[in-house]
PDB file of C-alpha atoms in Angstrom:
ATOM      1  CA  MET A 253       0.000   0.000   0.000  1.00 93.00           C
ATOM      2  CA  GLU A 254       1.285   3.442  -0.927  1.00 96.00           C
ATOM      3  CA  ILE A 255       0.909   6.157   1.704  1.00 97.00           C
ATOM      4  CA  LYS A 256       1.631   9.729   0.615  1.00 98.00           C
ATOM      5  CA  PHE A 257       2.679  12.545   2.950  1.00 98.00           C
ATOM      6  CA  SER A 258       2.389  16.044   1.466  1.00 98.00           C
ATOM      7  CA  LYS A 259       2.685  19.672   2.466  1.00 98.00           C
ATOM      8  CA  TYR A 260       3.018  23.042   0.770  1.00 97.00           C
ATOM      9  CA  PHE A 261       6.146  24.933   1.821  1.00 95.00           C
ATOM     10  CA  GLU A 262       7.334  28.436   1.087  1.00 90.00           C
ATOM     11  CA  THR A 263      10.318  28.533  -1.252  1.00 83.00           C
ATOM     12  CA  GLU A 264      13.044  31.110  -1.487  1.00 70.00           C
ATOM     13  CA  ILE A 265      11.887  32.293  -4.908  1.00 63.00           C
ATOM     14  CA  GLY A 266       9.331  34.964  -4.193  1.00 61.00           C
ATOM     15  CA  LYS A 267       8.101  33.054  -1.152  1.00 74.00           C
ATOM     16  CA  SER A 268       5.694  31.114  -3.361  1.00 87.00           C
ATOM     17  CA  LEU A 269       4.198  27.850  -2.135  1.00 94.00           C
ATOM     18  CA  GLU A 270       5.345  24.586  -3.692  1.00 95.00           C
ATOM     19  CA  LEU A 271       4.038  21.097  -2.991  1.00 97.00           C
ATOM     20  CA  PHE A 272       6.509  18.646  -1.458  1.00 98.00           C
ATOM     21  CA  SER A 273       5.531  14.976  -1.069  1.00 98.00           C
ATOM     22  CA  ILE A 274       7.047  11.696   0.017  1.00 98.00           C
ATOM     23  CA  SER A 275       5.288   8.410  -0.666  1.00 98.00           C
ATOM     24  CA  ILE A 276       6.158   5.218   1.174  1.00 98.00           C
ATOM     25  CA  ASP A 277       5.008   2.059  -0.598  1.00 98.00           C
ATOM     26  CA  ASN A 278       5.071  -1.308   1.176  1.00 97.00           C
ATOM     27  CA  ASP A 279       4.640  -4.162  -1.313  1.00 95.00           C
ATOM     28  CA  ASN A 280       5.147  -6.774   1.430  1.00 95.00           C
ATOM     29  CA  GLU A 281       8.761  -7.443   0.426  1.00 95.00           C
ATOM     30  CA  TYR A 282      10.235  -4.026  -0.231  1.00 97.00           C
ATOM     31  CA  VAL A 283       9.625  -0.458   0.823  1.00 98.00           C
ATOM     32  CA  ILE A 284       9.872   2.075  -1.975  1.00 98.00           C
ATOM     33  CA  THR A 285      10.038   5.799  -1.247  1.00 98.00           C
ATOM     34  CA  ASP A 286       9.449   8.504  -3.834  1.00 98.00           C
ATOM     35  CA  CYS A 287      10.186  12.178  -3.263  1.00 97.00           C
ATOM     36  CA  TYR A 288       8.020  14.554  -5.283  1.00 97.00           C
ATOM     37  CA  LEU A 289       8.454  18.252  -5.916  1.00 95.00           C
ATOM     38  CA  LYS A 290       5.405  19.868  -7.507  1.00 94.00           C
ATOM     39  CA  ASN A 291       4.089  16.346  -8.266  1.00 94.00           C
ATOM     40  CA  ASN A 292       7.266  15.433 -10.185  1.00 95.00           C
ATOM     41  CA  ILE A 293       9.356  12.530  -8.859  1.00 96.00           C
ATOM     42  CA  ILE A 294      12.915  13.642  -8.179  1.00 95.00           C
ATOM     43  CA  VAL A 295      14.276  10.516  -6.490  1.00 96.00           C
ATOM     44  CA  THR A 296      13.203   6.915  -5.799  1.00 97.00           C
ATOM     45  CA  ASN A 297      14.825   4.571  -3.298  1.00 97.00           C
ATOM     46  CA  LYS A 298      14.124   0.957  -2.432  1.00 97.00           C
ATOM     47  CA  ASP A 299      15.130  -1.543   0.241  1.00 98.00           C
ATOM     48  CA  SER A 300      13.651  -4.515   2.064  1.00 97.00           C
ATOM     49  CA  CYS A 301      10.883  -4.014   4.630  1.00 97.00           C
ATOM     50  CA  ASP A 302      13.156  -5.408   7.344  1.00 96.00           C
ATOM     51  CA  ILE A 303      15.998  -3.010   6.578  1.00 97.00           C
ATOM     52  CA  VAL A 304      13.823   0.112   6.415  1.00 98.00           C
ATOM     53  CA  ASP A 305      12.005  -0.952   9.570  1.00 96.00           C
ATOM     54  CA  LYS A 306      15.402  -1.054  11.324  1.00 96.00           C
ATOM     55  CA  TYR A 307      16.139   2.447  10.020  1.00 97.00           C
ATOM     56  CA  LEU A 308      12.907   3.632  11.651  1.00 96.00           C
ATOM     57  CA  HIS A 309      13.267   1.687  14.886  1.00 93.00           C
ATOM     58  CA  GLY A 310      15.088   4.407  16.799  1.00 93.00           C
ATOM     59  CA  PHE A 311      13.544   7.407  15.047  1.00 96.00           C
ATOM     60  CA  ASN A 312      11.423   8.487  18.022  1.00 95.00           C
ATOM     61  CA  SER A 313      11.951   5.706  20.549  1.00 89.00           C
ATOM     62  CA  GLY A 314      12.600   7.915  23.576  1.00 83.00           C
ATOM     63  CA  ILE A 315      14.654  10.805  24.849  1.00 82.00           C
ATOM     64  CA  ASN A 316      17.898   8.827  25.043  1.00 82.00           C
ATOM     65  CA  ASN A 317      17.622   6.571  21.983  1.00 82.00           C
ATOM     66  CA  ILE A 318      16.910   8.821  19.019  1.00 92.00           C
ATOM     67  CA  LYS A 319      18.580   7.985  15.702  1.00 94.00           C
ATOM     68  CA  ARG A 320      17.184   9.654  12.576  1.00 96.00           C
ATOM     69  CA  THR A 321      20.005   9.893  10.056  1.00 96.00           C
ATOM     70  CA  ASP A 322      19.692   6.318   8.733  1.00 96.00           C
ATOM     71  CA  PHE A 323      16.123   6.806   7.540  1.00 98.00           C
ATOM     72  CA  GLU A 324      16.810  10.348   6.327  1.00 97.00           C
ATOM     73  CA  ASN A 325      19.810   9.172   4.298  1.00 96.00           C
ATOM     74  CA  PHE A 326      17.780   6.324   2.786  1.00 97.00           C
ATOM     75  CA  VAL A 327      14.926   8.575   1.632  1.00 97.00           C
ATOM     76  CA  LEU A 328      17.156  11.432   0.466  1.00 96.00           C
ATOM     77  CA  LYS A 329      19.838   9.341  -1.215  1.00 93.00           C
ATOM     78  CA  ASP A 330      21.047  10.919  -4.463  1.00 89.00           C
ATOM     79  CA  ILE A 331      19.346  14.313  -3.989  1.00 89.00           C
ATOM     80  CA  SER A 332      22.070  16.027  -1.976  1.00 78.00           C
ATOM     81  CA  ASN A 333      22.332  18.574  -4.820  1.00 82.00           C
ATOM     82  CA  LEU A 334      19.112  20.252  -3.652  1.00 86.00           C
ATOM     83  CA  ASN A 335      19.624  23.469  -1.745  1.00 87.00           C
ATOM     84  CA  TYR A 336      19.358  23.490   2.034  1.00 86.00           C
ATOM     85  CA  ALA A 337      15.832  24.922   2.159  1.00 85.00           C
ATOM     86  CA  TYR A 338      14.433  22.235  -0.123  1.00 92.00           C
ATOM     87  CA  LEU A 339      16.185  19.447   1.777  1.00 93.00           C
ATOM     88  CA  SER A 340      14.824  20.876   5.035  1.00 94.00           C
ATOM     89  CA  ASN A 341      11.281  20.655   3.691  1.00 95.00           C
ATOM     90  CA  PHE A 342      11.750  17.003   2.779  1.00 97.00           C
ATOM     91  CA  LYS A 343      13.302  16.367   6.197  1.00 96.00           C
ATOM     92  CA  GLU A 344      10.183  17.818   7.839  1.00 97.00           C
ATOM     93  CA  LEU A 345       8.061  15.281   5.956  1.00 98.00           C
ATOM     94  CA  ILE A 346      10.516  12.537   6.943  1.00 98.00           C
ATOM     95  CA  ARG A 347      10.072  13.634  10.562  1.00 98.00           C
ATOM     96  CA  ILE A 348       6.295  13.207  10.243  1.00 98.00           C
ATOM     97  CA  ILE A 349       6.720   9.739   8.709  1.00 98.00           C
ATOM     98  CA  GLY A 350       9.251   8.624  11.306  1.00 98.00           C
ATOM     99  CA  ILE A 351       7.253   9.773  14.314  1.00 98.00           C
ATOM    100  CA  THR A 352       3.857   8.501  13.138  1.00 98.00           C
ATOM    101  CA  ASN A 353       5.430   5.173  12.165  1.00 98.00           C
ATOM    102  CA  GLY A 354       5.272   4.245  15.852  1.00 95.00           C
ATOM    103  CA  LEU A 355       1.553   3.550  15.323  1.00 97.00           C
ATOM    104  CA  GLY A 356       1.447   3.300  11.529  1.00 97.00           C
ATOM    105  CA  HIS A 357       3.972   0.443  11.196  1.00 97.00           C
ATOM    106  CA  TYR A 358       4.578   1.358   7.563  1.00 97.00           C
ATOM    107  CA  CYS A 359       7.233  -1.308   6.932  1.00 96.00           C
ATOM    108  CA  THR A 360       5.480  -4.308   8.497  1.00 95.00           C
ATOM    109  CA  LYS A 361       5.029  -7.346   6.259  1.00 94.00           C
ATOM    110  CA  PHE A 362       2.847 -10.441   6.513  1.00 95.00           C
ATOM    111  CA  SER A 363       2.472 -13.688   4.591  1.00 92.00           C
ATOM    112  CA  ARG A 364       0.270 -12.072   1.948  1.00 95.00           C
ATOM    113  CA  LEU A 365       0.079  -8.582   0.474  1.00 94.00           C
ATOM    114  CA  ALA A 366      -3.675  -8.356   1.149  1.00 94.00           C
ATOM    115  CA  VAL A 367      -3.065  -8.927   4.857  1.00 95.00           C
ATOM    116  CA  THR A 368      -0.347  -6.272   4.913  1.00 95.00           C
ATOM    117  CA  ASP A 369      -2.573  -3.754   3.129  1.00 95.00           C
ATOM    118  CA  ASN A 370      -5.439  -4.372   5.550  1.00 95.00           C
ATOM    119  CA  PHE A 371      -3.104  -4.006   8.513  1.00 96.00           C
ATOM    120  CA  LEU A 372      -1.645  -0.720   7.263  1.00 96.00           C
ATOM    121  CA  PHE A 373      -5.039   0.695   6.350  1.00 95.00           C
ATOM    122  CA  ASN A 374      -6.430  -0.096   9.814  1.00 95.00           C
ATOM    123  CA  CYS A 375      -3.338   1.175  11.622  1.00 97.00           C
ATOM    124  CA  ILE A 376      -3.582   4.562   9.961  1.00 97.00           C
ATOM    125  CA  ASN A 377      -7.354   4.970  10.245  1.00 96.00           C
ATOM    126  CA  GLU A 378      -7.756   3.527  13.735  1.00 96.00           C
ATOM    127  CA  ARG A 379      -4.490   4.408  15.483  1.00 97.00           C
ATOM    128  CA  VAL A 380      -2.658   7.212  13.687  1.00 98.00           C
ATOM    129  CA  ALA A 381      -5.789   9.256  12.928  1.00 98.00           C
ATOM    130  CA  GLY A 382      -6.857  11.188  15.997  1.00 97.00           C
ATOM    131  CA  PHE A 383      -3.586  10.633  17.860  1.00 97.00           C
ATOM    132  CA  VAL A 384      -1.309  13.266  19.415  1.00 97.00           C
ATOM    133  CA  PHE A 385       2.345  12.356  18.835  1.00 97.00           C
ATOM    134  CA  LEU A 386       5.248  13.755  20.835  1.00 95.00           C
ATOM    135  CA  ASP A 387       8.611  14.445  19.208  1.00 95.00           C
ATOM    136  CA  TRP A 388      11.058  13.271  21.862  1.00 93.00           C
ATOM    137  CA  ASN A 389      13.928  14.968  20.065  1.00 91.00           C
ATOM    138  CA  GLU A 390      12.277  18.378  20.482  1.00 91.00           C
ATOM    139  CA  ILE A 391      11.410  17.624  24.097  1.00 88.00           C
ATOM    140  CA  ARG A 392      14.997  16.579  24.766  1.00 80.00           C
ATOM    141  CA  PHE A 393      16.382  19.824  23.337  1.00 68.00           C
ATOM    142  CA  ASP A 394      13.940  21.915  25.354  1.00 59.00           C
ATOM    143  CA  GLU A 395      15.108  20.203  28.515  1.00 53.00           C
ATOM    144  CA  LYS A 396      18.631  21.431  27.775  1.00 55.00           C
ATOM    145  CA  ASP A 397      17.753  24.937  26.619  1.00 57.00           C
ATOM    146  CA  ASP A 398      14.495  26.703  27.381  1.00 54.00           C
ATOM    147  CA  ASN A 399      15.166  29.151  24.547  1.00 49.00           C
ATOM    148  CA  VAL A 400      15.053  26.524  21.784  1.00 50.00           C
ATOM    149  CA  LYS A 401      12.055  27.004  19.487  1.00 61.00           C
ATOM    150  CA  SER A 402       9.715  24.106  20.161  1.00 82.00           C
ATOM    151  CA  ASN A 403       7.902  21.878  17.704  1.00 92.00           C
ATOM    152  CA  GLN A 404       7.089  19.082  20.101  1.00 94.00           C
ATOM    153  CA  ILE A 405       3.645  17.942  18.943  1.00 96.00           C
ATOM    154  CA  ILE A 406       2.132  16.387  15.824  1.00 98.00           C
ATOM    155  CA  TYR A 407      -1.636  15.877  15.708  1.00 98.00           C
ATOM    156  CA  VAL A 408      -3.282  13.774  12.991  1.00 98.00           C
ATOM    157  CA  THR A 409      -6.950  14.539  12.382  1.00 98.00           C
ATOM    158  CA  SER A 410      -9.689  11.988  12.988  1.00 96.00           C
ATOM    159  CA  SER A 411     -12.711  11.362  10.762  1.00 95.00           C
ATOM    160  CA  ASP A 412     -15.095  13.352  12.973  1.00 95.00           C
ATOM    161  CA  VAL A 413     -12.847  16.430  12.869  1.00 96.00           C
ATOM    162  CA  GLU A 414     -12.458  15.991   9.107  1.00 97.00           C
ATOM    163  CA  LYS A 415     -16.227  15.923   8.611  1.00 96.00           C
ATOM    164  CA  LEU A 416     -16.811  18.935  10.850  1.00 96.00           C
ATOM    165  CA  PHE A 417     -14.023  21.099   9.402  1.00 96.00           C
ATOM    166  CA  SER A 418     -13.729  19.696   5.859  1.00 96.00           C
ATOM    167  CA  LYS A 419     -13.540  23.077   4.099  1.00 96.00           C
ATOM    168  CA  GLY A 420     -11.267  24.669   6.691  1.00 96.00           C
ATOM    169  CA  LEU A 421      -8.829  21.744   6.572  1.00 98.00           C
ATOM    170  CA  GLN A 422      -8.652  21.833   2.782  1.00 97.00           C
ATOM    171  CA  GLU A 423      -8.030  25.573   2.812  1.00 97.00           C
ATOM    172  CA  ALA A 424      -5.388  25.269   5.533  1.00 98.00           C
ATOM    173  CA  PHE A 425      -3.631  22.545   3.533  1.00 98.00           C
ATOM    174  CA  LYS A 426      -3.544  24.624   0.345  1.00 97.00           C
ATOM    175  CA  ALA A 427      -2.203  27.577   2.361  1.00 96.00           C
ATOM    176  CA  GLY A 428       0.705  25.511   3.703  1.00 96.00           C
ATOM    177  CA  LYS A 429      -0.550  25.572   7.293  1.00 97.00           C
ATOM    178  CA  ILE A 430      -1.020  21.806   7.618  1.00 98.00           C
ATOM    179  CA  GLY A 431      -0.006  18.654   5.735  1.00 98.00           C
ATOM    180  CA  SER A 432      -1.869  15.611   4.475  1.00 98.00           C
ATOM    181  CA  ILE A 433      -1.629  11.827   4.681  1.00 98.00           C
ATOM    182  CA  GLU A 434      -3.292  10.231   1.680  1.00 97.00           C
ATOM    183  CA  LEU A 435      -4.291   6.580   1.313  1.00 96.00           C
ATOM    184  CA  PRO A 436      -5.416   5.016  -1.981  1.00 92.00           C
ATOM    185  CA  THR A 437      -8.911   3.714  -2.648  1.00 91.00           C
ATOM    186  CA  PHE A 438      -9.281   0.438  -0.784  1.00 87.00           C
ATOM    187  CA  ASN A 439     -11.757  -2.439  -0.786  1.00 81.00           C
ATOM    188  CA  GLU A 440     -15.235  -0.959  -1.259  1.00 79.00           C
ATOM    189  CA  GLN A 441     -14.124   2.668  -1.049  1.00 79.00           C
ATOM    190  CA  LYS A 442     -14.861   4.878  -4.026  1.00 78.00           C
ATOM    191  CA  LYS A 443     -12.276   7.541  -3.230  1.00 86.00           C
ATOM    192  CA  GLU A 444      -8.997   7.963  -1.405  1.00 91.00           C
ATOM    193  CA  THR A 445      -8.768   8.617   2.329  1.00 94.00           C
ATOM    194  CA  ILE A 446      -7.108  11.856   3.461  1.00 97.00           C
ATOM    195  CA  HIS A 447      -6.092  12.723   7.003  1.00 98.00           C
ATOM    196  CA  TYR A 448      -4.262  15.914   7.947  1.00 98.00           C
ATOM    197  CA  PHE A 449      -1.289  16.463  10.229  1.00 98.00           C
ATOM    198  CA  VAL A 450      -0.731  19.622  12.241  1.00 98.00           C
ATOM    199  CA  THR A 451       2.425  20.570  14.131  1.00 97.00           C
ATOM    200  CA  SER A 452       2.569  22.709  17.240  1.00 96.00           C
ATOM    201  CA  SER A 453       4.884  25.165  15.489  1.00 95.00           C
ATOM    202  CA  ASP A 454       2.382  25.656  12.652  1.00 95.00           C
ATOM    203  CA  LEU A 455      -0.450  26.200  15.129  1.00 95.00           C
ATOM    204  CA  GLU A 456       1.508  28.999  16.756  1.00 93.00           C
ATOM    205  CA  THR A 457       2.938  30.688  13.666  1.00 93.00           C
ATOM    206  CA  LYS A 458       0.563  30.092  10.738  1.00 94.00           C
ATOM    207  CA  PHE A 459      -2.895  30.515  12.262  1.00 95.00           C
ATOM    208  CA  LYS A 460      -4.573  33.545  13.766  1.00 94.00           C
ATOM    209  CA  GLN A 461      -5.108  33.051  17.481  1.00 90.00           C
ATOM    210  CA  ASN A 462      -8.904  33.304  17.135  1.00 92.00           C
ATOM    211  CA  ASN A 463      -9.134  30.803  14.250  1.00 95.00           C
ATOM    212  CA  VAL A 464     -11.913  28.272  14.995  1.00 95.00           C
ATOM    213  CA  LEU A 465     -10.053  25.305  13.478  1.00 96.00           C
ATOM    214  CA  ARG A 466      -6.868  26.163  15.344  1.00 96.00           C
ATOM    215  CA  ASN A 467      -8.670  26.487  18.676  1.00 96.00           C
ATOM    216  CA  GLN A 468     -10.528  23.219  18.145  1.00 96.00           C
ATOM    217  CA  ILE A 469      -7.244  21.405  17.493  1.00 96.00           C
ATOM    218  CA  VAL A 470      -5.581  23.034  20.487  1.00 96.00           C
ATOM    219  CA  ASN A 471      -8.460  21.853  22.696  1.00 96.00           C
ATOM    220  CA  ILE A 472      -8.173  18.304  21.345  1.00 96.00           C
ATOM    221  CA  VAL A 473      -4.416  18.243  21.920  1.00 96.00           C
ATOM    222  CA  ASN A 474      -4.686  19.654  25.436  1.00 94.00           C
ATOM    223  CA  LEU A 475      -7.398  17.172  26.448  1.00 94.00           C
ATOM    224  CA  ASN A 476      -5.392  14.308  24.985  1.00 93.00           C
ATOM    225  CA  LEU A 477      -2.218  15.266  26.834  1.00 91.00           C
ATOM    226  CA  LYS A 478      -4.141  15.834  30.067  1.00 90.00           C
ATOM    227  CA  SER A 479      -5.687  12.359  29.904  1.00 90.00           C
ATOM    228  CA  ARG A 480      -2.315  10.739  29.171  1.00 87.00           C
ATOM    229  CA  PHE A 481      -0.039  12.676  31.477  1.00 82.00           C
ATOM    230  CA  GLY A 482      -2.365  14.342  33.973  1.00 74.00           C
ATOM    231  CA  VAL A 483      -1.143  17.855  33.158  1.00 58.00           C
TER     232      VAL A 483
END
């Protein structure tokens, strides 16, 4: 199953918005990643599910065990000629993939492709969607230096939020305020599934403080963290 992570980012040229995407395709033997810029593939890389799963194992495993370069180097192999800003945008998408993989299990394989596809589809729709993820790397840095700019939280929208704020989410995506996770049509579905991811940095810098969608997401995140950590 191919899962596509996308977001519009500002570029250096006139501060226009350009669409960056990374797809991760698990065919039950190999994981193939494609990096897209403005819907054009600029690099493709492939390795076994087991190998890529090892790359991801320590991506967000805890404050003292973070290792992200292996997966970054795999996805970005052969595109080191891109300028720093463009590479940074792809690395932000890689960060989303690596952190949400804790519940998405994108590289898992089973005896049959159909079983793998069902597993991935259910993981994303039932576990990733609606979850508040913590970036332990950002939390670790903040512990060392209170002045470090924080981007500690990633929230992936659930189906009820998507139904309630469908237009606002689409507009926020096109404005580069949030990103998307797109799944292909599956089983009896007639269209693709799209969830959205929102980072704490984007909530603070790209939305007006009185924005209804922003405030709804902030409330969801705060309630989630309170129930999990009692804060």
